[in-house]
Amino acid sequence: MEKTINKEQIRKPENLVYRRTPLLVDVPLSYCPGCGHGTAHRMIMEVIEEMGIQQDTIGIAPVGCSVLAYDFLDIDMQQAAHGRAPALATAIKRLWPDKFVFTYQGDGDLAAIGTAETIHACNRGEHFTMIFVNNGIYGMTGGQMAPTTLPHMRSSTSPYGRDVEIMGFPLKMTELITHLPGTYYVTRQSVHTPANVRKTKKAIRKAFENQKLKKGISFVEIVSNCNSGWKMNAVQANKWMEENMFPFYPLGDLKVDGQIVEKK
Amino acid sequence: MGELRLMKGNEAIAEAAIRAGCDGYFGYPITPQSEILEYLMAEKPYEKTGMVVLQAESEVASINMVYGGAGAGKMVMTTSSSPGVSLMQEGISYIAGAELPALLVNINRGGPGLGTIQPSQADYWQSTKGGGHGDYHLLVLAPASVQEMSDFVKLGFDLAFKYRNPVIIHSDGAIGQMMEKVVLFDPIPRRTDDEIKKQCPWATVGKTPDRKRSIITSLELDPGKQEQVNLRLQAKYRKMEAEEVRYEEIACDDAEYIFVAFGTSARICQKSIELARAKGYKVGLFRPITLYPFPVNPLRELSTKIKGILVVEMNAGQMIEDVKLAVSCSLKVEHYGRFGGIIPTPEEVTENLISKVIGG
Amino acid sequence: MAKVVGDIAVNIERCKGCEVCVGVCPQQVIGMSVEVNGKGYHYAGPVNDKCTGCENCALVCPDGCITVYRMKVEVEQ
Ligand SMILES: Cc1ncc(C[n+]2csc(CCOP(=O)(O)OP(=O)(O)O)c2C)c(N)n1
């Protein structure tokens, strides 16, 4: 005979196995329902919590949907001008070399207006961590085409789909910076399934641990959804992402410990 | 007494930065100020004082490096010349909006556009009226000698930290390139990490359990709160206007006419005074040292004792607007300017005083 | 024999009803409410007792609304 166990018996502190990390400020996130930014934030803060480095971490928020990241992450933070997060981080890391410094940017921020700062920070081999949330669109300004928008993908400035003849090709920034000598760890992950969330957290952990080695940039791309911009619900958006984004932006490590991962 | 040296104005800025205990310099080459970065790279202060020196990929990057470093409580600076400073304007606006201390230097060259590499004062409006977007002011220092290039680096950092506001040294290619003797101030050690944390409790240096997190931002989505930010900035500017005005009067005691000029123009005017006095005209010079806050009251006071003003600038007439406002158009105010990289001669300045103001 | 039982607590007011958690639950424990929260969202919650406390739902929840509990119980046969 099975004993019936009531909820009060289970919901005891000693049985707690997962809770929102207290390093996330206890306020509602400003993101749309289902948006990957929230999960990405949580993984960063879980890593900071587990490494015990809240006192030694400085984060840089971008311009984009995550502009208000400093309202959510309970660490010292600066908000950069659009695209310039790597410039701020360069200075902060050089001036406070023993702090953990990271940037958090969307694809418009990192791969369009901030292309120069991204490439040069990576090429100089700065010793900070870059988190790159690629949702293939400009979320904050209302779903315009981004440098990462897929061919034929619709956006408010490519309403008939991205015509590469006219609008140019999507930019694989992560592949590009993999080949720069200043990057030490480059990986592409996602946060839409439990397994992927776990992998992303591992990647972020490695990217932060790498800062101790002072061997260059650790770069974590998170391919993510933008259900509002893509005009789908969150579940559909995650499916669409798997079917359309991942073939173009395949998940996995591109460079580990300074060595490019050869694709079979 | 400090050390006496013969130096270029640009070199004096670089040497003064090291001596002032600067933590970081971020810059991009552009004539006529590249000697600053060159001097720093040759001196290698990172091996001596620990000062970071970095050649950035652009002026956009360098000003945003300054923004980051300043937000982290460090004493940081950048230098450039006109086109480069134009490129920096968004970042400068962020620094002013986030209320951070930083030292900027503009060694003006002639414009617009790529213009010329020769000296100019055509960025007066850009420096004094804001330059970037939004309602803000830089505190603007206008050196007229290599000595002041050095002295104003230290003064600039002091004022930047006092007001948590960017300070710009507004100079030109002539003062940047000329060699003069300069008495260098004694080196001041860089602040320790603990001193920085104490002096800048607002800085991003890592959140400790005893305080709320430090957030450096210029964003406030609530218009009511953004208005409060603006009001706070305006109050700060009023305080600067009350407390930080600096100027120099030369031969003004018996003057009936004066030049108003800053920087290189002011040096030319000193010779013009001699030429005019030799002709029997009682002429003096009023030299604003802070272009913002503009020395409104001292100039107004002086204007009650004289008959006319010639504003001499290496531009088409920018500071003249501030001069006219200061004297409330109560007397004759004329302008003489050369532009495009031309420095006026003392003779033509004197002639213009006589024809436009005295005789006219 | 030991068995693992679990439970989830959803922060109802923070839930935005995105439903991402629903599909990742191997036990089909989660359903959406008929009523709405203060923000007007149908919120997630357990609809049966099959939860094993695997954390899947909490991991993918973008708003971090889900707290997970898990305990081992001895089952007599
Ligand atoms: C200099 C400048 N140009 C343009 C903008 C307007 N702008 C704000 S956010 C944004 C796009 C952000 O897109 P992305 O980086 O992809 O981030 P997401 O919002 O999708 O997370 C733009 C163009 C700005 N704030 N500043």
PDB file of C-alpha atoms in Angstrom, chain B residues 118-287:
ATOM      1  CA  GLN B 118      46.016  73.479 -38.555  1.00  0.00           C
ATOM      2  CA  PRO B 119      44.888  75.164 -35.316  1.00  0.00           C
ATOM      3  CA  SER B 120      41.377  76.456 -34.845  1.00  0.00           C
ATOM      4  CA  GLN B 121      38.879  77.391 -32.160  1.00  0.00           C
ATOM      5  CA  ALA B 122      35.839  76.361 -34.146  1.00  0.00           C
ATOM      6  CA  ASP B 123      34.621  73.787 -31.634  1.00  0.00           C
ATOM      7  CA  TYR B 124      33.742  76.428 -29.020  1.00  0.00           C
ATOM      8  CA  TRP B 125      30.027  75.794 -29.351  1.00  0.00           C
ATOM      9  CA  GLN B 126      30.518  72.042 -29.258  1.00  0.00           C
ATOM     10  CA  SER B 127      32.548  72.236 -26.044  1.00  0.00           C
ATOM     11  CA  THR B 128      30.553  74.881 -24.204  1.00  0.00           C
ATOM     12  CA  LYS B 129      26.963  74.245 -25.231  1.00  0.00           C
ATOM     13  CA  GLY B 130      26.865  70.496 -24.757  1.00  0.00           C
ATOM     14  CA  GLY B 131      27.981  69.011 -28.045  1.00  0.00           C
ATOM     15  CA  GLY B 132      26.047  65.783 -27.774  1.00  0.00           C
ATOM     16  CA  HIS B 133      22.353  65.251 -27.208  1.00  0.00           C
ATOM     17  CA  GLY B 134      20.421  66.347 -24.152  1.00  0.00           C
ATOM     18  CA  ASP B 135      20.755  69.236 -21.724  1.00  0.00           C
ATOM     19  CA  TYR B 136      24.222  69.037 -20.288  1.00  0.00           C
ATOM     20  CA  HIS B 137      27.420  70.989 -19.886  1.00  0.00           C
ATOM     21  CA  LEU B 138      31.045  70.110 -19.725  1.00  0.00           C
ATOM     22  CA  LEU B 139      33.279  72.174 -17.550  1.00  0.00           C
ATOM     23  CA  VAL B 140      35.551  73.749 -20.169  1.00  0.00           C
ATOM     24  CA  LEU B 141      39.119  74.883 -19.490  1.00  0.00           C
ATOM     25  CA  ALA B 142      40.970  76.897 -22.131  1.00  0.00           C
ATOM     26  CA  PRO B 143      44.759  76.901 -21.676  1.00  0.00           C
ATOM     27  CA  ALA B 144      46.843  79.597 -23.362  1.00  0.00           C
ATOM     28  CA  SER B 145      50.286  78.186 -22.647  1.00  0.00           C
ATOM     29  CA  VAL B 146      52.125  74.915 -22.321  1.00  0.00           C
ATOM     30  CA  GLN B 147      52.260  75.604 -18.591  1.00  0.00           C
ATOM     31  CA  GLU B 148      48.478  75.694 -18.464  1.00  0.00           C
ATOM     32  CA  MET B 149      48.253  72.515 -20.544  1.00  0.00           C
ATOM     33  CA  SER B 150      50.050  70.795 -17.694  1.00  0.00           C
ATOM     34  CA  ASP B 151      48.321  72.600 -14.836  1.00  0.00           C
ATOM     35  CA  PHE B 152      44.826  72.105 -16.228  1.00  0.00           C
ATOM     36  CA  VAL B 153      45.217  68.333 -16.329  1.00  0.00           C
ATOM     37  CA  LYS B 154      45.433  68.284 -12.554  1.00  0.00           C
ATOM     38  CA  LEU B 155      42.831  71.010 -12.146  1.00  0.00           C
ATOM     39  CA  GLY B 156      40.589  69.200 -14.621  1.00  0.00           C
ATOM     40  CA  PHE B 157      40.700  65.946 -12.693  1.00  0.00           C
ATOM     41  CA  ASP B 158      40.053  67.779  -9.410  1.00  0.00           C
ATOM     42  CA  LEU B 159      37.009  69.535 -10.848  1.00  0.00           C
ATOM     43  CA  ALA B 160      35.753  66.378 -12.553  1.00  0.00           C
ATOM     44  CA  PHE B 161      35.716  64.518  -9.248  1.00  0.00           C
ATOM     45  CA  LYS B 162      34.409  67.497  -7.289  1.00  0.00           C
ATOM     46  CA  TYR B 163      31.358  67.777  -9.539  1.00  0.00           C
ATOM     47  CA  ARG B 164      31.183  64.238 -10.924  1.00  0.00           C
ATOM     48  CA  ASN B 165      31.109  65.837 -14.324  1.00  0.00           C
ATOM     49  CA  PRO B 166      33.272  65.516 -17.433  1.00  0.00           C
ATOM     50  CA  VAL B 167      35.807  68.305 -17.860  1.00  0.00           C
ATOM     51  CA  ILE B 168      37.238  69.197 -21.254  1.00  0.00           C
ATOM     52  CA  ILE B 169      40.492  70.975 -21.950  1.00  0.00           C
ATOM     53  CA  HIS B 170      39.650  73.033 -25.004  1.00  0.00           C
ATOM     54  CA  SER B 171      42.902  73.833 -26.718  1.00  0.00           C
ATOM     55  CA  ASP B 172      44.168  74.105 -30.254  1.00  0.00           C
ATOM     56  CA  GLY B 173      46.864  72.791 -32.528  1.00  0.00           C
ATOM     57  CA  ALA B 174      49.132  75.783 -31.911  1.00  0.00           C
ATOM     58  CA  ILE B 175      49.350  75.241 -28.150  1.00  0.00           C
ATOM     59  CA  GLY B 176      49.463  71.494 -28.640  1.00  0.00           C
ATOM     60  CA  GLN B 177      52.448  71.717 -30.973  1.00  0.00           C
ATOM     61  CA  MET B 178      54.420  74.666 -29.569  1.00  0.00           C
ATOM     62  CA  MET B 179      57.342  74.142 -27.231  1.00  0.00           C
ATOM     63  CA  GLU B 180      57.672  76.230 -24.108  1.00  0.00           C
ATOM     64  CA  LYS B 181      59.194  75.828 -20.750  1.00  0.00           C
ATOM     65  CA  VAL B 182      56.935  74.349 -18.189  1.00  0.00           C
ATOM     66  CA  VAL B 183      57.238  73.777 -14.476  1.00  0.00           C
ATOM     67  CA  LEU B 184      55.862  70.314 -13.863  1.00  0.00           C
ATOM     68  CA  PHE B 185      54.067  69.659 -10.623  1.00  0.00           C
ATOM     69  CA  ASP B 186      55.395  66.934  -8.360  1.00  0.00           C
ATOM     70  CA  PRO B 187      53.966  63.472  -9.025  1.00  0.00           C
ATOM     71  CA  ILE B 188      50.928  62.468  -7.008  1.00  0.00           C
ATOM     72  CA  PRO B 189      50.602  58.733  -6.328  1.00  0.00           C
ATOM     73  CA  ARG B 190      47.627  56.955  -7.857  1.00  0.00           C
ATOM     74  CA  ARG B 191      44.845  56.305  -5.374  1.00  0.00           C
ATOM     75  CA  THR B 192      44.813  52.862  -3.819  1.00  0.00           C
ATOM     76  CA  ASP B 193      41.837  50.563  -4.377  1.00  0.00           C
ATOM     77  CA  ASP B 194      40.629  51.308  -0.866  1.00  0.00           C
ATOM     78  CA  GLU B 195      40.919  55.043  -1.402  1.00  0.00           C
ATOM     79  CA  ILE B 196      38.896  54.729  -4.594  1.00  0.00           C
ATOM     80  CA  LYS B 197      36.169  52.756  -2.832  1.00  0.00           C
ATOM     81  CA  LYS B 198      36.005  55.387  -0.124  1.00  0.00           C
ATOM     82  CA  GLN B 199      36.080  58.366  -2.465  1.00  0.00           C
ATOM     83  CA  CYS B 200      33.605  56.870  -4.965  1.00  0.00           C
ATOM     84  CA  PRO B 201      30.931  54.901  -3.096  1.00  0.00           C
ATOM     85  CA  TRP B 202      28.794  55.113  -6.232  1.00  0.00           C
ATOM     86  CA  ALA B 203      31.344  53.289  -8.405  1.00  0.00           C
ATOM     87  CA  THR B 204      31.069  49.754  -9.750  1.00  0.00           C
ATOM     88  CA  VAL B 205      33.839  48.030  -7.851  1.00  0.00           C
ATOM     89  CA  GLY B 206      31.946  44.900  -6.777  1.00  0.00           C
ATOM     90  CA  LYS B 207      28.871  44.876  -4.543  1.00  0.00           C
ATOM     91  CA  THR B 208      29.642  44.130  -0.912  1.00  0.00           C
ATOM     92  CA  PRO B 209      26.933  42.954   1.526  1.00  0.00           C
ATOM     93  CA  ASP B 210      26.991  46.281   3.384  1.00  0.00           C
ATOM     94  CA  ARG B 211      25.678  48.328   0.487  1.00  0.00           C
ATOM     95  CA  LYS B 212      23.164  48.374  -2.326  1.00  0.00           C
ATOM     96  CA  ARG B 213      24.505  47.616  -5.769  1.00  0.00           C
ATOM     97  CA  SER B 214      26.093  50.465  -7.697  1.00  0.00           C
ATOM     98  CA  ILE B 215      24.395  51.176 -10.978  1.00  0.00           C
ATOM     99  CA  ILE B 216      25.893  53.471 -13.562  1.00  0.00           C
ATOM    100  CA  THR B 217      23.286  54.506 -16.096  1.00  0.00           C
ATOM    101  CA  SER B 218      21.906  57.520 -17.879  1.00  0.00           C
ATOM    102  CA  LEU B 219      18.550  55.838 -18.471  1.00  0.00           C
ATOM    103  CA  GLU B 220      15.375  56.782 -16.630  1.00  0.00           C
ATOM    104  CA  LEU B 221      12.204  55.693 -18.395  1.00  0.00           C
ATOM    105  CA  ASP B 222       9.904  57.572 -16.029  1.00  0.00           C
ATOM    106  CA  PRO B 223       9.732  61.157 -17.330  1.00  0.00           C
ATOM    107  CA  GLY B 224       9.045  62.497 -13.857  1.00  0.00           C
ATOM    108  CA  LYS B 225      12.267  60.972 -12.599  1.00  0.00           C
ATOM    109  CA  GLN B 226      14.173  61.998 -15.704  1.00  0.00           C
ATOM    110  CA  GLU B 227      13.085  65.574 -15.069  1.00  0.00           C
ATOM    111  CA  GLN B 228      14.491  65.255 -11.552  1.00  0.00           C
ATOM    112  CA  VAL B 229      17.782  64.085 -13.058  1.00  0.00           C
ATOM    113  CA  ASN B 230      17.801  67.146 -15.279  1.00  0.00           C
ATOM    114  CA  LEU B 231      17.019  69.443 -12.383  1.00  0.00           C
ATOM    115  CA  ARG B 232      19.880  67.934 -10.410  1.00  0.00           C
ATOM    116  CA  LEU B 233      22.220  68.488 -13.351  1.00  0.00           C
ATOM    117  CA  GLN B 234      21.050  72.071 -13.705  1.00  0.00           C
ATOM    118  CA  ALA B 235      21.648  72.709 -10.010  1.00  0.00           C
ATOM    119  CA  LYS B 236      25.171  71.390 -10.459  1.00  0.00           C
ATOM    120  CA  TYR B 237      25.766  73.719 -13.394  1.00  0.00           C
ATOM    121  CA  ARG B 238      24.507  76.699 -11.354  1.00  0.00           C
ATOM    122  CA  LYS B 239      26.979  75.737  -8.625  1.00  0.00           C
ATOM    123  CA  MET B 240      29.791  75.613 -11.170  1.00  0.00           C
ATOM    124  CA  GLU B 241      28.711  79.014 -12.478  1.00  0.00           C
ATOM    125  CA  ALA B 242      28.874  80.405  -8.954  1.00  0.00           C
ATOM    126  CA  GLU B 243      32.138  78.797  -7.889  1.00  0.00           C
ATOM    127  CA  GLU B 244      34.333  77.828 -10.790  1.00  0.00           C
ATOM    128  CA  VAL B 245      34.613  80.885 -13.008  1.00  0.00           C
ATOM    129  CA  ARG B 246      38.210  81.563 -13.987  1.00  0.00           C
ATOM    130  CA  TYR B 247      39.561  84.375 -16.140  1.00  0.00           C
ATOM    131  CA  GLU B 248      42.495  86.712 -16.558  1.00  0.00           C
ATOM    132  CA  GLU B 249      42.580  90.473 -17.142  1.00  0.00           C
ATOM    133  CA  ILE B 250      45.637  91.960 -18.799  1.00  0.00           C
ATOM    134  CA  ALA B 251      46.180  95.719 -19.021  1.00  0.00           C
ATOM    135  CA  CYS B 252      42.544  96.336 -18.208  1.00  0.00           C
ATOM    136  CA  ASP B 253      43.067  98.895 -15.412  1.00  0.00           C
ATOM    137  CA  ASP B 254      43.101 101.925 -17.660  1.00  0.00           C
ATOM    138  CA  ALA B 255      41.628 100.274 -20.741  1.00  0.00           C
ATOM    139  CA  GLU B 256      38.994 101.985 -22.840  1.00  0.00           C
ATOM    140  CA  TYR B 257      38.715  99.084 -25.233  1.00  0.00           C
ATOM    141  CA  ILE B 258      39.307  95.406 -24.683  1.00  0.00           C
ATOM    142  CA  PHE B 259      39.859  92.251 -26.580  1.00  0.00           C
ATOM    143  CA  VAL B 260      38.012  89.196 -25.372  1.00  0.00           C
ATOM    144  CA  ALA B 261      39.897  86.112 -26.483  1.00  0.00           C
ATOM    145  CA  PHE B 262      40.962  82.707 -25.195  1.00  0.00           C
ATOM    146  CA  GLY B 263      43.738  80.245 -25.958  1.00  0.00           C
ATOM    147  CA  THR B 264      45.974  81.058 -28.914  1.00  0.00           C
ATOM    148  CA  SER B 265      43.867  84.089 -29.864  1.00  0.00           C
ATOM    149  CA  ALA B 266      44.513  85.532 -26.417  1.00  0.00           C
ATOM    150  CA  ARG B 267      48.256  85.215 -26.958  1.00  0.00           C
ATOM    151  CA  ILE B 268      47.978  87.097 -30.264  1.00  0.00           C
ATOM    152  CA  CYS B 269      45.914  89.777 -28.543  1.00  0.00           C
ATOM    153  CA  GLN B 270      48.656  90.388 -25.992  1.00  0.00           C
ATOM    154  CA  LYS B 271      50.926  91.509 -28.811  1.00  0.00           C
ATOM    155  CA  SER B 272      48.055  93.494 -30.340  1.00  0.00           C
ATOM    156  CA  ILE B 273      47.695  95.380 -27.066  1.00  0.00           C
ATOM    157  CA  GLU B 274      51.293  96.528 -27.377  1.00  0.00           C
ATOM    158  CA  LEU B 275      50.740  97.614 -30.980  1.00  0.00           C
ATOM    159  CA  ALA B 276      47.553  99.489 -30.085  1.00  0.00           C
ATOM    160  CA  ARG B 277      49.060 101.172 -27.045  1.00  0.00           C
ATOM    161  CA  ALA B 278      52.015 102.266 -29.157  1.00  0.00           C
ATOM    162  CA  LYS B 279      49.444 104.043 -31.306  1.00  0.00           C
ATOM    163  CA  GLY B 280      47.978 105.686 -28.221  1.00  0.00           C
ATOM    164  CA  TYR B 281      44.920 103.520 -27.685  1.00  0.00           C
ATOM    165  CA  LYS B 282      44.235 102.232 -24.176  1.00  0.00           C
ATOM    166  CA  VAL B 283      43.558  98.586 -24.847  1.00  0.00           C
ATOM    167  CA  GLY B 284      43.373  95.546 -22.576  1.00  0.00           C
ATOM    168  CA  LEU B 285      42.551  91.856 -22.753  1.00  0.00           C
ATOM    169  CA  PHE B 286      39.922  89.845 -20.980  1.00  0.00           C
ATOM    170  CA  ARG B 287      40.764  86.147 -21.240  1.00  0.00           C
TER     171      ARG B 287
END
